[in-house]
Coordinates of C-alpha atoms and ligand atoms in Angstrom, one line a residue:
M10 CA 2.3 0.7 -23.5
N11 CA 2.4 -2.8 -22.2
E12 CA 0.0 -2.1 -19.5
V13 CA -2.3 -4.9 -18.7
K14 CA -5.9 -3.9 -18.7
T15 CA -8.1 -5.5 -16.0
P16 CA -11.1 -7.1 -17.8
K17 CA -14.3 -5.2 -17.1
K18 CA -17.2 -7.5 -16.1
P19 CA -20.5 -5.7 -15.9
M20 CA -23.5 -7.3 -14.3
M21 CA -24.8 -8.4 -17.8
F22 CA -21.9 -10.8 -17.8
Y23 CA -23.2 -12.5 -14.8
Y24 CA -26.8 -12.6 -16.0
G25 CA -25.4 -14.2 -19.2
I26 CA -23.6 -16.9 -17.2
F27 CA -26.8 -17.5 -15.2
L28 CA -28.9 -18.0 -18.3
A29 CA -26.3 -20.2 -19.9
V30 CA -26.3 -22.5 -16.9
I31 CA -30.1 -22.8 -17.0
I32 CA -30.2 -23.6 -20.7
L33 CA -27.4 -26.2 -20.3
F34 CA -29.2 -27.7 -17.4
N35 CA -32.4 -28.1 -19.4
A36 CA -30.7 -29.4 -22.4
I37 CA -28.6 -32.0 -20.8
V38 CA -29.7 -32.9 -17.3
M39 CA -33.4 -32.8 -17.8
P40 CA -33.5 -35.2 -20.7
L41 CA -31.2 -37.5 -18.8
L42 CA -33.6 -37.4 -15.9
S43 CA -36.7 -38.1 -18.0
N44 CA -34.9 -40.8 -20.0
M45 CA -34.5 -42.8 -16.9
R46 CA -38.3 -43.5 -17.0
V47 CA -38.6 -43.8 -20.8
K48 CA -37.6 -46.9 -22.6
E49 CA -36.6 -46.6 -26.2
V50 CA -37.9 -49.4 -28.5
D51 CA -38.0 -49.8 -32.2
Y52 CA -41.0 -49.3 -34.4
S53 CA -41.7 -53.0 -35.0
T54 CA -42.0 -53.5 -31.2
F55 CA -44.6 -50.7 -31.2
I56 CA -46.6 -52.4 -34.0
S57 CA -46.3 -55.9 -32.4
M58 CA -47.4 -54.6 -29.0
T59 CA -50.3 -52.8 -30.6
V60 CA -51.3 -56.0 -32.4
N61 CA -50.9 -58.1 -29.3
G62 CA -53.0 -55.6 -27.3
E63 CA -50.3 -54.8 -24.9
I64 CA -50.6 -51.0 -25.2
G65 CA -52.4 -48.7 -23.0
K66 CA -52.1 -45.1 -24.2
V67 CA -50.4 -43.6 -27.2
E68 CA -49.3 -40.0 -27.8
I69 CA -48.2 -39.1 -31.2
Q70 CA -45.7 -36.3 -31.4
D71 CA -43.9 -34.7 -34.3
N72 CA -40.8 -36.8 -34.3
K73 CA -41.6 -39.6 -31.8
I74 CA -44.3 -41.7 -30.4
L75 CA -44.7 -42.2 -26.7
F76 CA -46.8 -45.1 -25.5
T77 CA -47.4 -47.1 -22.3
D78 CA -48.0 -50.7 -21.6
K79 CA -51.5 -52.0 -20.6
N80 CA -51.1 -51.2 -16.9
E81 CA -49.5 -47.8 -17.7
E82 CA -46.5 -48.7 -15.6
N83 CA -43.8 -48.1 -18.2
V84 CA -43.4 -45.5 -20.8
Y85 CA -41.9 -46.4 -24.2
E86 CA -40.7 -44.2 -27.0
T87 CA -40.1 -44.8 -30.6
G88 CA -39.3 -42.7 -33.6
T89 CA -41.9 -41.9 -36.2
I90 CA -41.8 -43.4 -39.7
Y91 CA -44.1 -42.9 -42.6
D92 CA -47.0 -45.2 -41.5
P93 CA -50.4 -44.2 -43.1
M94 CA -51.9 -47.3 -41.5
L95 CA -51.1 -46.1 -38.0
T96 CA -54.4 -44.4 -37.1
E97 CA -56.4 -47.3 -38.6
R98 CA -54.4 -49.9 -36.7
L99 CA -54.8 -48.1 -33.4
I100 CA -58.5 -47.9 -33.9
K101 CA -58.7 -51.5 -34.9
Y102 CA -56.9 -52.7 -31.8
N103 CA -58.9 -50.4 -29.6
V104 CA -55.9 -48.3 -28.4
D105 CA -56.6 -45.1 -26.7
F106 CA -54.7 -42.4 -28.6
T107 CA -56.2 -39.2 -27.4
G108 CA -54.0 -36.1 -27.7
E109 CA -53.5 -36.2 -24.0
I110 CA -49.9 -35.9 -22.9
I111 CA -48.5 -38.8 -21.2
E112 CA -46.6 -37.1 -18.4
E113 CA -43.0 -37.9 -18.1
M114 CA -42.8 -36.0 -14.9
S115 CA -45.1 -34.0 -12.7
P116 CA -45.2 -30.3 -13.7
I117 CA -44.2 -29.1 -10.3
L118 CA -41.2 -31.4 -10.2
S119 CA -40.2 -30.3 -13.6
I120 CA -40.3 -26.6 -12.8
L121 CA -38.5 -27.3 -9.6
L122 CA -35.7 -29.1 -11.4
S123 CA -35.4 -26.9 -14.4
W124 CA -35.6 -23.4 -12.8
I125 CA -35.4 -23.4 -9.0
L126 CA -32.5 -25.9 -8.6
P127 CA -30.1 -24.1 -11.0
M128 CA -31.0 -20.8 -9.4
A129 CA -30.3 -22.1 -6.0
L130 CA -27.0 -23.6 -7.3
M131 CA -26.0 -20.3 -8.9
V132 CA -26.7 -18.3 -5.7
G133 CA -24.8 -20.8 -3.6
L134 CA -21.9 -20.7 -6.0
G135 CA -21.9 -16.9 -6.1
Q136 CA -21.9 -16.7 -2.3
L137 CA -19.0 -19.1 -2.1
V138 CA -17.0 -17.1 -4.7
M139 CA -17.7 -13.8 -3.0
K140 CA -16.7 -15.2 0.4
K141 CA -13.4 -16.3 -1.1
F142 CA -12.9 -12.9 -2.6
T143 CA -13.5 -11.0 0.6
D144 CA -11.5 -13.4 2.7
K145 CA -8.6 -12.7 0.4
A146 CA -9.2 -9.0 0.6
G147 CA -9.1 -9.1 4.3
G148 CA -12.7 -8.9 5.4
G149 CA -15.2 -6.5 4.1
N150 CA -18.5 -7.2 2.4
S151 CA -19.7 -10.7 2.3
M152 CA -22.5 -10.2 -0.2
M153 CA -22.4 -9.4 -3.8
F154 CA -25.0 -6.8 -3.2
N155 CA -22.8 -4.8 -0.9
M156 CA -20.2 -4.2 -3.6
G157 CA -19.8 -0.5 -4.3
K158 CA -20.6 0.5 -0.7
S159 CA -17.8 2.4 0.8
N160 CA -16.3 0.5 3.7
A161 CA -15.1 3.6 5.4
K162 CA -14.4 2.9 9.0
I163 CA -16.2 5.1 11.4
Y164 CA -14.7 6.1 14.6
V165 CA -17.4 7.8 16.5
K166 CA -16.4 10.1 19.3
S167 CA -14.8 7.9 21.8
S168 CA -13.3 9.0 25.1
S169 CA -10.0 7.4 24.2
G170 CA -9.8 9.4 21.0
I171 CA -6.6 11.0 19.9
K172 CA -6.0 14.6 20.9
F173 CA -3.6 17.2 19.7
S174 CA -1.5 16.6 22.8
D175 CA -0.8 13.0 21.6
V176 CA 0.8 14.4 18.5
A177 CA 4.2 15.7 19.5
G178 CA 6.1 18.4 17.6
E179 CA 4.4 19.4 14.3
D180 CA 3.4 22.7 15.9
E181 CA 2.7 24.5 12.6
A182 CA 0.5 21.7 11.4
K183 CA -1.4 21.7 14.6
E184 CA -1.9 25.4 14.6
N185 CA -3.2 25.2 11.0
L186 CA -5.7 22.6 12.0
T187 CA -6.9 24.2 15.2
E188 CA -8.9 26.6 13.1
V189 CA -10.8 23.6 11.7
V190 CA -11.6 22.3 15.2
D191 CA -12.8 25.8 16.2
Y192 CA -15.0 25.9 13.1
L193 CA -16.5 22.5 13.9
H194 CA -17.2 23.7 17.5
N195 CA -19.0 26.8 16.6
P196 CA -19.8 27.2 12.9
D197 CA -22.2 30.0 13.5
K198 CA -19.3 32.4 14.3
Y199 CA -18.0 31.7 10.8
K200 CA -21.3 31.8 9.1
A201 CA -22.2 35.1 10.7
I202 CA -19.3 36.8 8.9
G203 CA -19.8 34.8 5.7
A204 CA -16.6 32.9 6.0
S205 CA -16.5 29.3 4.9
M206 CA -14.0 26.6 5.8
P207 CA -12.0 25.0 3.1
K208 CA -13.7 21.8 2.0
G209 CA -10.6 19.9 1.7
I210 CA -7.2 20.0 3.5
L211 CA -4.2 18.2 2.1
L212 CA -1.7 16.9 4.6
V213 CA 1.6 16.3 2.8
G214 CA 4.8 14.9 4.1
P215 CA 7.0 11.8 4.3
P216 CA 5.6 8.5 5.6
G217 CA 5.3 8.1 9.3
T218 CA 5.2 11.7 10.3
G219 CA 1.8 11.6 11.9
K220 CA -0.6 12.6 9.2
T221 CA -3.1 10.0 10.1
M222 CA -2.7 10.9 13.7
L223 CA -3.3 14.6 13.0
A224 CA -6.5 13.8 11.2
K225 CA -7.7 11.7 14.0
A226 CA -6.7 14.4 16.5
V227 CA -8.8 16.9 14.6
A228 CA -11.9 14.7 15.0
G229 CA -11.0 13.9 18.6
E230 CA -10.6 17.6 19.5
A231 CA -13.8 18.6 17.7
N232 CA -15.6 15.6 19.1
V233 CA -17.1 14.6 15.8
P234 CA -17.3 11.3 13.9
F235 CA -14.3 10.4 11.9
F236 CA -14.6 8.5 8.6
S237 CA -11.4 7.0 7.4
I238 CA -10.7 5.3 4.1
S239 CA -7.6 4.7 2.1
G240 CA -7.4 5.9 -1.5
S241 CA -6.5 2.4 -2.7
E242 CA -9.8 1.0 -1.3
F243 CA -11.6 3.0 -3.9
V244 CA -9.9 1.3 -6.8
E245 CA -12.1 -1.7 -7.4
M246 CA -12.1 -4.6 -9.8
F247 CA -15.1 -3.4 -11.6
V248 CA -15.4 -0.1 -13.4
G249 CA -17.9 2.2 -11.6
M250 CA -17.5 0.6 -8.2
G251 CA -15.0 3.1 -7.0
A252 CA -17.3 5.9 -8.1
S253 CA -20.2 4.4 -6.3
K254 CA -18.1 4.0 -3.2
V255 CA -17.3 7.7 -3.3
R256 CA -21.0 8.5 -3.6
D257 CA -21.8 6.3 -0.7
L258 CA -19.1 7.7 1.5
F259 CA -20.3 11.3 1.0
K260 CA -23.9 10.2 1.6
Q261 CA -22.9 8.7 4.9
A262 CA -20.8 11.7 5.8
K263 CA -23.6 14.2 5.1
E264 CA -25.9 12.2 7.3
K265 CA -23.4 12.4 10.1
A266 CA -22.3 16.0 9.6
P267 CA -20.5 17.7 11.2
C268 CA -17.8 15.1 10.7
I269 CA -14.3 14.5 9.3
V270 CA -13.6 12.4 6.3
F271 CA -10.1 11.2 6.0
I272 CA -8.7 9.8 2.8
D273 CA -5.3 8.3 3.2
E274 CA -2.9 7.9 0.3
I275 CA -5.1 10.0 -1.9
D276 CA -2.6 9.8 -4.7
A277 CA -3.9 6.3 -5.4
I278 CA -7.0 7.9 -7.0
G279 CA -5.9 11.5 -7.4
K280 CA -3.0 11.0 -9.9
K281 CA -2.8 13.3 -12.8
R282 CA -5.1 12.2 -15.6
D283 CA -3.4 11.7 -18.9
N284 CA -4.2 10.3 -22.2
H285 CA -2.3 7.1 -21.8
I286 CA -3.4 4.3 -24.0
G287 CA -4.8 1.7 -21.7
G288 CA -5.2 4.2 -18.9
N289 CA -7.1 3.4 -15.8
D290 CA -10.7 4.1 -16.5
E291 CA -11.8 3.0 -13.1
R292 CA -9.4 5.4 -11.3
E293 CA -10.5 8.3 -13.5
Q294 CA -14.1 7.7 -12.9
T295 CA -13.5 7.5 -9.2
L296 CA -11.6 10.8 -9.3
N297 CA -14.3 12.5 -11.4
Q298 CA -16.9 11.3 -8.9
L299 CA -14.8 12.7 -6.0
L300 CA -14.5 16.0 -7.7
T301 CA -18.2 16.1 -8.4
E302 CA -19.0 15.3 -4.8
M303 CA -16.7 18.0 -3.5
D304 CA -18.3 20.6 -5.8
G305 CA -21.8 19.3 -4.8
F306 CA -21.9 20.1 -1.2
E307 CA -21.9 23.6 0.3
G308 CA -18.9 24.8 2.2
N309 CA -20.9 25.1 5.4
T310 CA -22.4 21.6 5.6
G311 CA -19.8 20.7 8.2
V312 CA -18.2 17.9 6.3
I313 CA -14.4 18.5 6.2
I314 CA -12.3 16.3 4.1
L315 CA -8.7 15.7 5.1
A316 CA -6.4 13.8 2.8
A317 CA -2.9 12.6 3.2
T318 CA -0.2 12.0 0.5
N319 CA 3.5 11.9 0.2
R320 CA 3.5 12.7 -3.5
P321 CA 1.8 16.0 -3.7
E322 CA 3.4 16.7 -7.1
S323 CA 1.6 13.8 -8.7
L324 CA -1.9 14.9 -7.8
D325 CA -4.2 16.1 -10.5
P326 CA -4.4 19.9 -10.6
A327 CA -8.2 19.7 -10.6
L328 CA -8.0 18.2 -7.1
T329 CA -5.9 21.0 -5.7
R330 CA -7.7 23.9 -7.2
P331 CA -9.6 26.4 -5.0
G332 CA -12.9 24.9 -3.7
R333 CA -11.4 21.4 -3.4
F334 CA -8.2 20.6 -1.6
D335 CA -7.1 24.1 -1.5
R336 CA -5.3 24.1 1.8
R337 CA -2.1 22.3 2.1
V338 CA -0.6 21.5 5.5
P339 CA 3.0 20.4 5.4
V340 CA 3.8 17.6 7.9
E341 CA 7.6 17.5 7.9
L342 CA 10.1 15.2 9.6
P343 CA 10.5 16.3 13.2
D344 CA 13.4 18.6 14.1
L345 CA 15.6 18.0 17.2
K346 CA 13.0 19.4 19.6
G347 CA 10.2 17.6 17.9
R348 CA 12.1 14.3 18.1
E349 CA 12.7 14.8 21.8
E350 CA 9.0 15.5 22.3
I351 CA 7.9 12.5 20.3
L352 CA 10.3 10.3 22.2
K353 CA 8.8 11.6 25.5
V354 CA 5.2 11.1 24.4
H355 CA 5.9 7.5 23.5
A356 CA 8.2 6.9 26.5
K357 CA 5.2 7.6 28.8
K358 CA 3.8 4.2 27.7
I359 CA 6.8 2.3 29.0
C360 CA 8.8 2.2 32.2
V361 CA 11.9 4.4 31.8
G362 CA 14.9 4.3 34.0
P363 CA 15.9 7.2 36.3
N364 CA 18.5 9.2 34.2
V365 CA 17.6 8.7 30.6
D366 CA 18.6 11.7 28.5
F367 CA 16.0 12.1 25.8
S368 CA 17.7 15.0 24.3
A369 CA 20.8 13.0 23.6
I370 CA 18.8 10.2 22.1
A371 CA 16.9 12.6 19.9
R372 CA 20.3 14.0 18.7
M373 CA 21.5 10.5 17.8
A374 CA 18.3 9.7 15.9
S375 CA 18.6 12.5 13.4
G376 CA 16.4 12.1 10.4
A377 CA 14.1 9.7 12.1
S378 CA 10.4 10.0 11.5
G379 CA 7.7 9.9 14.2
A380 CA 6.9 6.3 13.4
E381 CA 10.6 5.4 13.6
L382 CA 10.9 7.1 17.0
S383 CA 7.9 5.3 18.3
N384 CA 9.6 2.1 17.1
I385 CA 12.9 3.0 18.8
V386 CA 11.1 3.5 22.1
N387 CA 9.4 0.1 21.7
E388 CA 12.6 -1.6 20.8
A389 CA 14.2 -0.1 24.0
A390 CA 11.5 -1.6 26.1
L391 CA 11.8 -5.0 24.4
R392 CA 15.6 -4.9 25.0
A393 CA 15.0 -4.1 28.7
V394 CA 12.7 -7.1 28.9
R395 CA 15.4 -9.3 27.3
R396 CA 17.9 -8.1 29.8
G397 CA 15.5 -8.9 32.6
S398 CA 15.4 -5.3 33.7
K399 CA 12.3 -3.5 35.0
A400 CA 12.9 -0.3 33.1
A401 CA 14.5 0.9 29.8
M402 CA 17.9 2.5 30.3
Q403 CA 19.9 4.9 28.2
A404 CA 21.9 2.1 26.7
D405 CA 18.7 0.4 25.7
F406 CA 17.6 3.4 23.7
E407 CA 21.0 3.9 22.1
E408 CA 21.1 0.3 21.0
S409 CA 17.6 0.4 19.7
I410 CA 18.4 3.4 17.5
E411 CA 21.0 1.3 15.8
V412 CA 18.5 -1.6 15.6
V413 CA 15.9 0.6 13.9
I414 CA 18.5 2.3 11.6
A415 CA 20.9 -0.5 10.9
G416 CA 19.2 -3.7 12.0
Y417 CA 19.9 -6.2 14.7
Q418 CA 23.4 -7.3 15.7
K419 CA 24.5 -10.4 13.9
K420 CA 25.5 -12.7 16.7
N421 CA 27.4 -15.4 14.9
S422 CA 28.8 -13.5 12.0
L423 CA 31.7 -15.1 10.2
L424 CA 34.0 -12.1 9.8
T425 CA 37.7 -13.2 9.6
D426 CA 40.3 -11.4 11.5
K427 CA 41.6 -9.7 8.4
E428 CA 38.1 -8.6 7.4
K429 CA 37.5 -7.2 10.8
M430 CA 40.7 -5.3 10.7
I431 CA 39.7 -3.8 7.3
V432 CA 36.3 -2.8 8.6
A433 CA 38.0 -1.2 11.6
Y434 CA 40.3 0.9 9.4
H435 CA 37.4 1.8 7.1
E436 CA 35.2 3.1 10.0
I437 CA 38.1 4.9 11.6
G438 CA 38.9 6.4 8.2
H439 CA 35.4 8.0 8.1
A440 CA 35.7 9.2 11.7
L441 CA 39.2 10.6 11.4
V442 CA 38.5 12.5 8.2
A443 CA 35.3 13.9 9.8
A444 CA 37.1 15.0 12.9
M445 CA 40.1 16.6 11.2
Q446 CA 37.8 18.8 9.1
T447 CA 36.7 21.5 11.4
N448 CA 33.3 21.9 9.8
S449 CA 32.3 18.2 10.1
A450 CA 30.2 17.0 12.9
P451 CA 32.0 15.1 15.6
V452 CA 31.6 11.3 16.0
Q453 CA 29.2 9.9 18.5
K454 CA 30.0 6.2 18.3
I455 CA 31.8 3.8 16.1
T456 CA 31.1 0.1 16.0
I457 CA 32.3 -2.8 13.9
V458 CA 29.6 -5.3 15.0
P459 CA 27.9 -6.5 11.9
R460 CA 24.3 -5.7 11.5
T461 CA 21.4 -7.7 9.9
S462 CA 21.0 -4.9 7.4
G463 CA 24.3 -6.0 5.9
A464 CA 26.4 -3.1 7.3
L465 CA 29.7 -4.4 8.7
G466 CA 30.5 -1.3 10.6
Y467 CA 28.8 1.9 11.5
T468 CA 29.9 5.4 12.4
M469 CA 27.3 7.5 14.1
Q470 CA 27.8 11.2 13.5
V471 CA 26.0 13.7 15.6
D472 CA 25.0 17.1 14.6
E473 CA 24.6 19.4 17.6
G474 CA 21.7 21.4 16.3
N475 CA 19.4 21.7 13.3
H476 CA 20.9 22.2 9.9
Y477 CA 18.7 24.1 7.5
L478 CA 21.5 25.2 5.2
M479 CA 24.7 23.6 4.1
S480 CA 27.5 25.5 2.7
K481 CA 29.5 24.3 -0.3
E482 CA 32.5 23.6 2.0
E483 CA 30.3 21.5 4.3
I484 CA 29.1 19.4 1.5
E485 CA 32.6 18.9 0.2
N486 CA 33.7 17.9 3.6
K487 CA 30.9 15.5 3.8
I488 CA 31.9 13.9 0.5
A489 CA 35.5 13.7 1.8
T490 CA 34.2 11.9 4.9
Y491 CA 32.3 9.4 2.8
T492 CA 35.5 8.7 0.8
G493 CA 37.5 8.4 4.0
G494 CA 36.6 4.8 4.5
R495 CA 37.9 3.6 1.2
A496 CA 41.0 5.8 1.5
A497 CA 41.9 4.2 4.9
E498 CA 41.6 0.7 3.4
Q499 CA 43.9 1.7 0.6
L500 CA 46.3 3.2 3.0
A501 CA 46.3 0.3 5.5
V502 CA 46.2 -2.8 3.3
G503 CA 47.1 -1.4 -0.1
S504 CA 43.9 -2.7 -1.7
V505 CA 40.3 -1.8 -1.7
S506 CA 37.1 -3.8 -0.9
T507 CA 33.4 -3.9 -1.6
G508 CA 32.7 -2.3 1.8
A509 CA 32.5 1.2 0.3
A510 CA 29.5 0.6 -1.9
N511 CA 27.1 2.6 0.1
D512 CA 29.6 5.4 0.7
I513 CA 30.1 5.7 -3.0
E514 CA 26.4 6.0 -3.6
Q515 CA 26.0 8.7 -1.0
A516 CA 29.0 10.7 -2.2
T517 CA 27.9 10.5 -5.8
R518 CA 24.4 11.7 -4.9
L519 CA 25.7 14.7 -3.0
A520 CA 28.3 15.6 -5.7
R521 CA 25.6 15.4 -8.4
A522 CA 23.2 17.5 -6.5
M523 CA 25.9 20.1 -6.0
I524 CA 26.3 20.5 -9.7
T525 CA 22.8 20.0 -11.0
R526 CA 20.6 21.4 -8.2
Y527 CA 22.5 23.6 -5.8
G528 CA 24.3 25.6 -8.5
M529 CA 27.7 25.0 -7.0
S530 CA 29.7 24.3 -10.1
D531 CA 31.7 27.1 -11.7
E532 CA 30.8 26.2 -15.2
F533 CA 27.0 25.8 -15.0
G534 CA 26.3 28.3 -12.3
M535 CA 22.7 28.7 -11.3
V536 CA 21.1 26.6 -13.8
A537 CA 18.7 23.8 -12.7
L538 CA 19.8 20.7 -14.6
E539 CA 17.7 18.3 -12.6
T540 CA 14.3 18.4 -11.1
V541 CA 13.3 16.6 -8.0
T542 CA 10.3 14.3 -8.6
N543 CA 9.7 12.6 -5.3
Q544 CA 10.4 15.1 -2.6
Y545 CA 9.1 13.0 0.2
L546 CA 10.0 9.6 -1.0
G547 CA 13.8 9.5 -1.3
G548 CA 14.0 12.5 -3.5
D549 CA 14.6 11.0 -6.9
A550 CA 15.6 13.4 -9.5
S551 CA 15.3 13.4 -13.2
L552 CA 17.8 15.2 -15.5
A553 CA 16.5 18.1 -17.6
C554 CA 19.4 18.9 -19.9
S555 CA 20.9 17.9 -23.2
A556 CA 23.0 14.8 -23.7
E557 CA 26.2 16.9 -24.1
T558 CA 25.5 18.6 -20.8
Q559 CA 24.9 15.2 -19.1
T560 CA 28.4 14.1 -20.3
E561 CA 29.9 17.2 -18.8
I562 CA 28.0 16.7 -15.5
D563 CA 29.3 13.2 -15.3
R564 CA 32.8 14.4 -15.9
Q565 CA 32.5 17.1 -13.2
V566 CA 31.0 14.6 -10.7
V567 CA 34.0 12.3 -11.2
A568 CA 36.5 15.2 -10.8
L569 CA 34.7 16.5 -7.7
I570 CA 34.8 13.1 -5.9
K571 CA 38.3 12.5 -7.0
K572 CA 39.4 15.8 -5.4
Q573 CA 37.7 15.0 -2.1
Y574 CA 39.2 11.5 -2.1
D575 CA 42.6 12.9 -2.5
K576 CA 41.9 15.3 0.3
A577 CA 40.8 12.5 2.6
M578 CA 43.9 10.5 1.6
A579 CA 46.1 13.5 2.5
I580 CA 44.5 13.8 5.9
L581 CA 44.9 10.1 6.7
T582 CA 48.5 9.9 5.4
E583 CA 49.3 12.9 7.6
N584 CA 47.8 11.1 10.6
K585 CA 48.8 7.6 9.8
Q586 CA 50.0 6.9 13.3
K587 CA 46.7 8.0 14.8
L588 CA 44.8 6.0 12.2
D589 CA 46.8 2.8 13.1
K590 CA 46.3 3.3 16.8
L591 CA 42.6 4.0 16.6
A592 CA 41.9 1.1 14.2
Q593 CA 43.8 -1.2 16.5
Y594 CA 41.8 0.0 19.5
L595 CA 38.5 -0.3 17.7
Y596 CA 39.5 -3.8 16.5
E597 CA 39.9 -4.9 20.1
K598 CA 36.9 -3.2 21.6
E599 CA 34.5 -3.5 18.6
T600 CA 32.5 -0.5 19.9
I601 CA 34.0 2.8 21.0
T602 CA 32.3 6.0 22.0
G603 CA 33.0 9.4 20.5
E604 CA 34.7 10.4 23.8
E605 CA 37.2 7.5 23.7
F606 CA 37.9 8.4 20.1
M607 CA 38.7 12.0 20.8
N608 CA 40.8 11.0 23.8
I609 CA 43.1 8.9 21.7
L610 CA 43.1 11.4 18.9
N611 CA 44.2 14.2 21.2
A612 CA 46.6 12.2 23.2
Ligands
LIG705 P1 1.5 8.8 8.4 O1 0.0 8.8 8.3 O2 2.1 10.2 8.3 O3 2.2 7.9 7.6 P2 0.9 7.9 11.1 O4 0.1 9.0 11.5 O5 0.2 6.7 10.6 O6 1.9 8.4 9.9 O7 2.0 7.6 12.2 C1 2.4 6.3 12.5 C2 2.8 6.2 13.9 O8 4.0 7.0 14.2 C3 1.7 6.7 14.8 O9 0.9 5.7 15.2 C4 2.5 7.2 16.0 O10 2.8 6.2 17.0 C5 3.9 7.6 15.4 N1 4.0 9.1 15.2 C6 4.2 9.7 14.1 N2 4.3 11.0 14.2 C7 4.1 11.3 15.5 C8 4.1 12.5 16.3 N3 4.3 13.7 15.8 N4 3.9 12.3 17.6 C9 3.7 11.1 18.2 N5 3.7 10.0 17.5 C10 3.9 10.0 16.2
LIG706 ZN1 31.9 3.4 4.9

C-alpha cells in the first residue's frame, strides 16, 4: 500500500491562488507605490509647519494625519497623538481641513494597479505554465479551458485509407469484422429484422499483430470517420478530466455517426476495479463514465466502438458484459502462411530482387509478429542500400531476420580464440543434439558472430510447418537440445561457462510448464498447479498450490532437466568425433548453413 497518490487540484485551488496573489499585491506593492509620494514626518514637524503657515490641506484619519505643503506639491504623513488642541490650532492658522480626501493616486490608476495588473499577470503566468505542460506532453491543448476535451484524432475518409487487403493474414479477424462493415454500409437491412450490432468489439492479441490496422481498415472499408484515442490519454492529472474526455469523445462521435471509435490499450482505463486503499479514483471515474456512455446510446446509432488490448484477463467484467464489449475478436500471431503474406504485403513497398523465396523467409521468422515482419522487410531494404545494391536479395532478408531477432553483428568484438572455440562447441552441441533426436526440427543456420543483443552464437532452428500441439517427447527433446550447448562445453573443455544462461532459463520454463500446466508428470497428473496471467505478454504464470507441492515441483523440475542433460551428454559422447569436426569447421567459417552441417554429419 505504498502507492503514491497524485494530488487532486480542483479549480477552487486555482481561484484561491488567484485571490491570494491579489491580496498580497494590495498589501505589499500598493503601499510601496503610494509611499513613494508620501513623506513621513514627526508630529512636531506637523505642528511647526502649521504654526509657520506652511500647510495647505489636512486630512485627519483614524491613525494618521495626511497633509500637504502650501503649494500642494508634497504629501506628508504623521501618526496621530492625543492632541485636543488640534482643531483649534488648525482654525487659528487658517488651515483647510475639510474631510476631503487628499488623493494619493488617481482612482483609475489605483484600480488598474490593484486589480487589472495582477489579473493580467496571473493569466500570463497560467498560459506559460500550460504551454510548458502541453509541450512536455507532446502537443495537445494550449489553453487551460481546453482541458477535459478529448483529443481523439479523427481520420476522416481519405482515399489513402487502410483497407482489409492491407492487413495480411488474420483471416478470421477480418471475417468477423466484415459484418460490421456491412452493417455500416446498409444499416436498414439489419434494422428491418430487428438485429442490432454489438456496440463494442474487443480486439485481443499480442502487440504488433495488426489490431490498430484492423480497426482502421474497418473504417476504411466502410468509408466512415475514424476516431482513435489511446486509453492512457484518458488518465489525466485531475480527477474528473478523464470522464469529461469520455463524454466529449462520445458527443463528437454521435455527431459524426456512423463512425468508428477506436480505443487503443483499453486496459489502461478498463482494469478491474478493486478496493485497494489509495486506488485510482480518476481511472475508476473514467471507466464508470465509459460504461455509462456505452449504455446511453442505442445499438443502432451507428457508432461502433473498437478497442484493443493485450491483457484481456485484466479487464473489468462490467466492460465485457453483454451490451458493452461483448464481442471478442482474437488477433493472434501469424502462422506460416500469414507470415508469408505479411512479408509480401510489405515487400511491395521496396525493390525486391528476382528470386527471393518469401516462404523460406517466413519459415525462418517463426514466432515473429506482423510488426516484426514489417521491420524485417525494412531492415533488408536498408541492408541492400548499405551494400550499394538496387534491390533486396534473399541474403538481405535472412540477415535482417537475425538483426531483428538477435540484434546487429558486433563488428569489433573482442572474443579470444579460446572463447570462440567454446562458443563453437556450444552451438554445435545444440545443433547436434537436435539433429540426432528424430523429433527435433533440423537446423537452418548456425553462426558464432556475436550480436549486439549479447548473444555470442546463434542456432536457427526451422520448423517445417505449423505446430499446434507438442507431445511430451517433443518437449523433452527440446529441453535436451537446450542443455546440449552446456553439455558440449563440458565435454570439450572440461568446464562450463556463463554462455548457457538463456538456455537454462528456457529449459526450466518448459520443464516447469510440463509439470504444472500440461499435466505431464506422473505424480500430479492432470492438476493445474499454475495459472497463466499474461497470455499475450510473455505468458507469466503464478503458482496456485501449497508450499509443500511447490517444493515437490521444484524437485521434479530439477530431476527432469538433469535427465535431459544426461541424455544430451550421451548423444554428444557417442558422436564426439562429429562434434569435434563440426565445431572446428564452424570455428573457421563462423557461419554455416543447415545443409553444410548435415553434409558433415552424414559424411
Ligand atoms: P497492434 O495495434 O496490434 O499493436 P499495429 O496494428 O499497430 O499493431 O501494427 C503495427 C505495424 O505492424 C503496422 O503498422 C504494420 O506495418 C505491421 N503489421 C502488423 N500486422 C500486420 C498484418 N497482419 N499485415 C500487415 N502488416 C501488419
Ligand atoms: Zn545455447
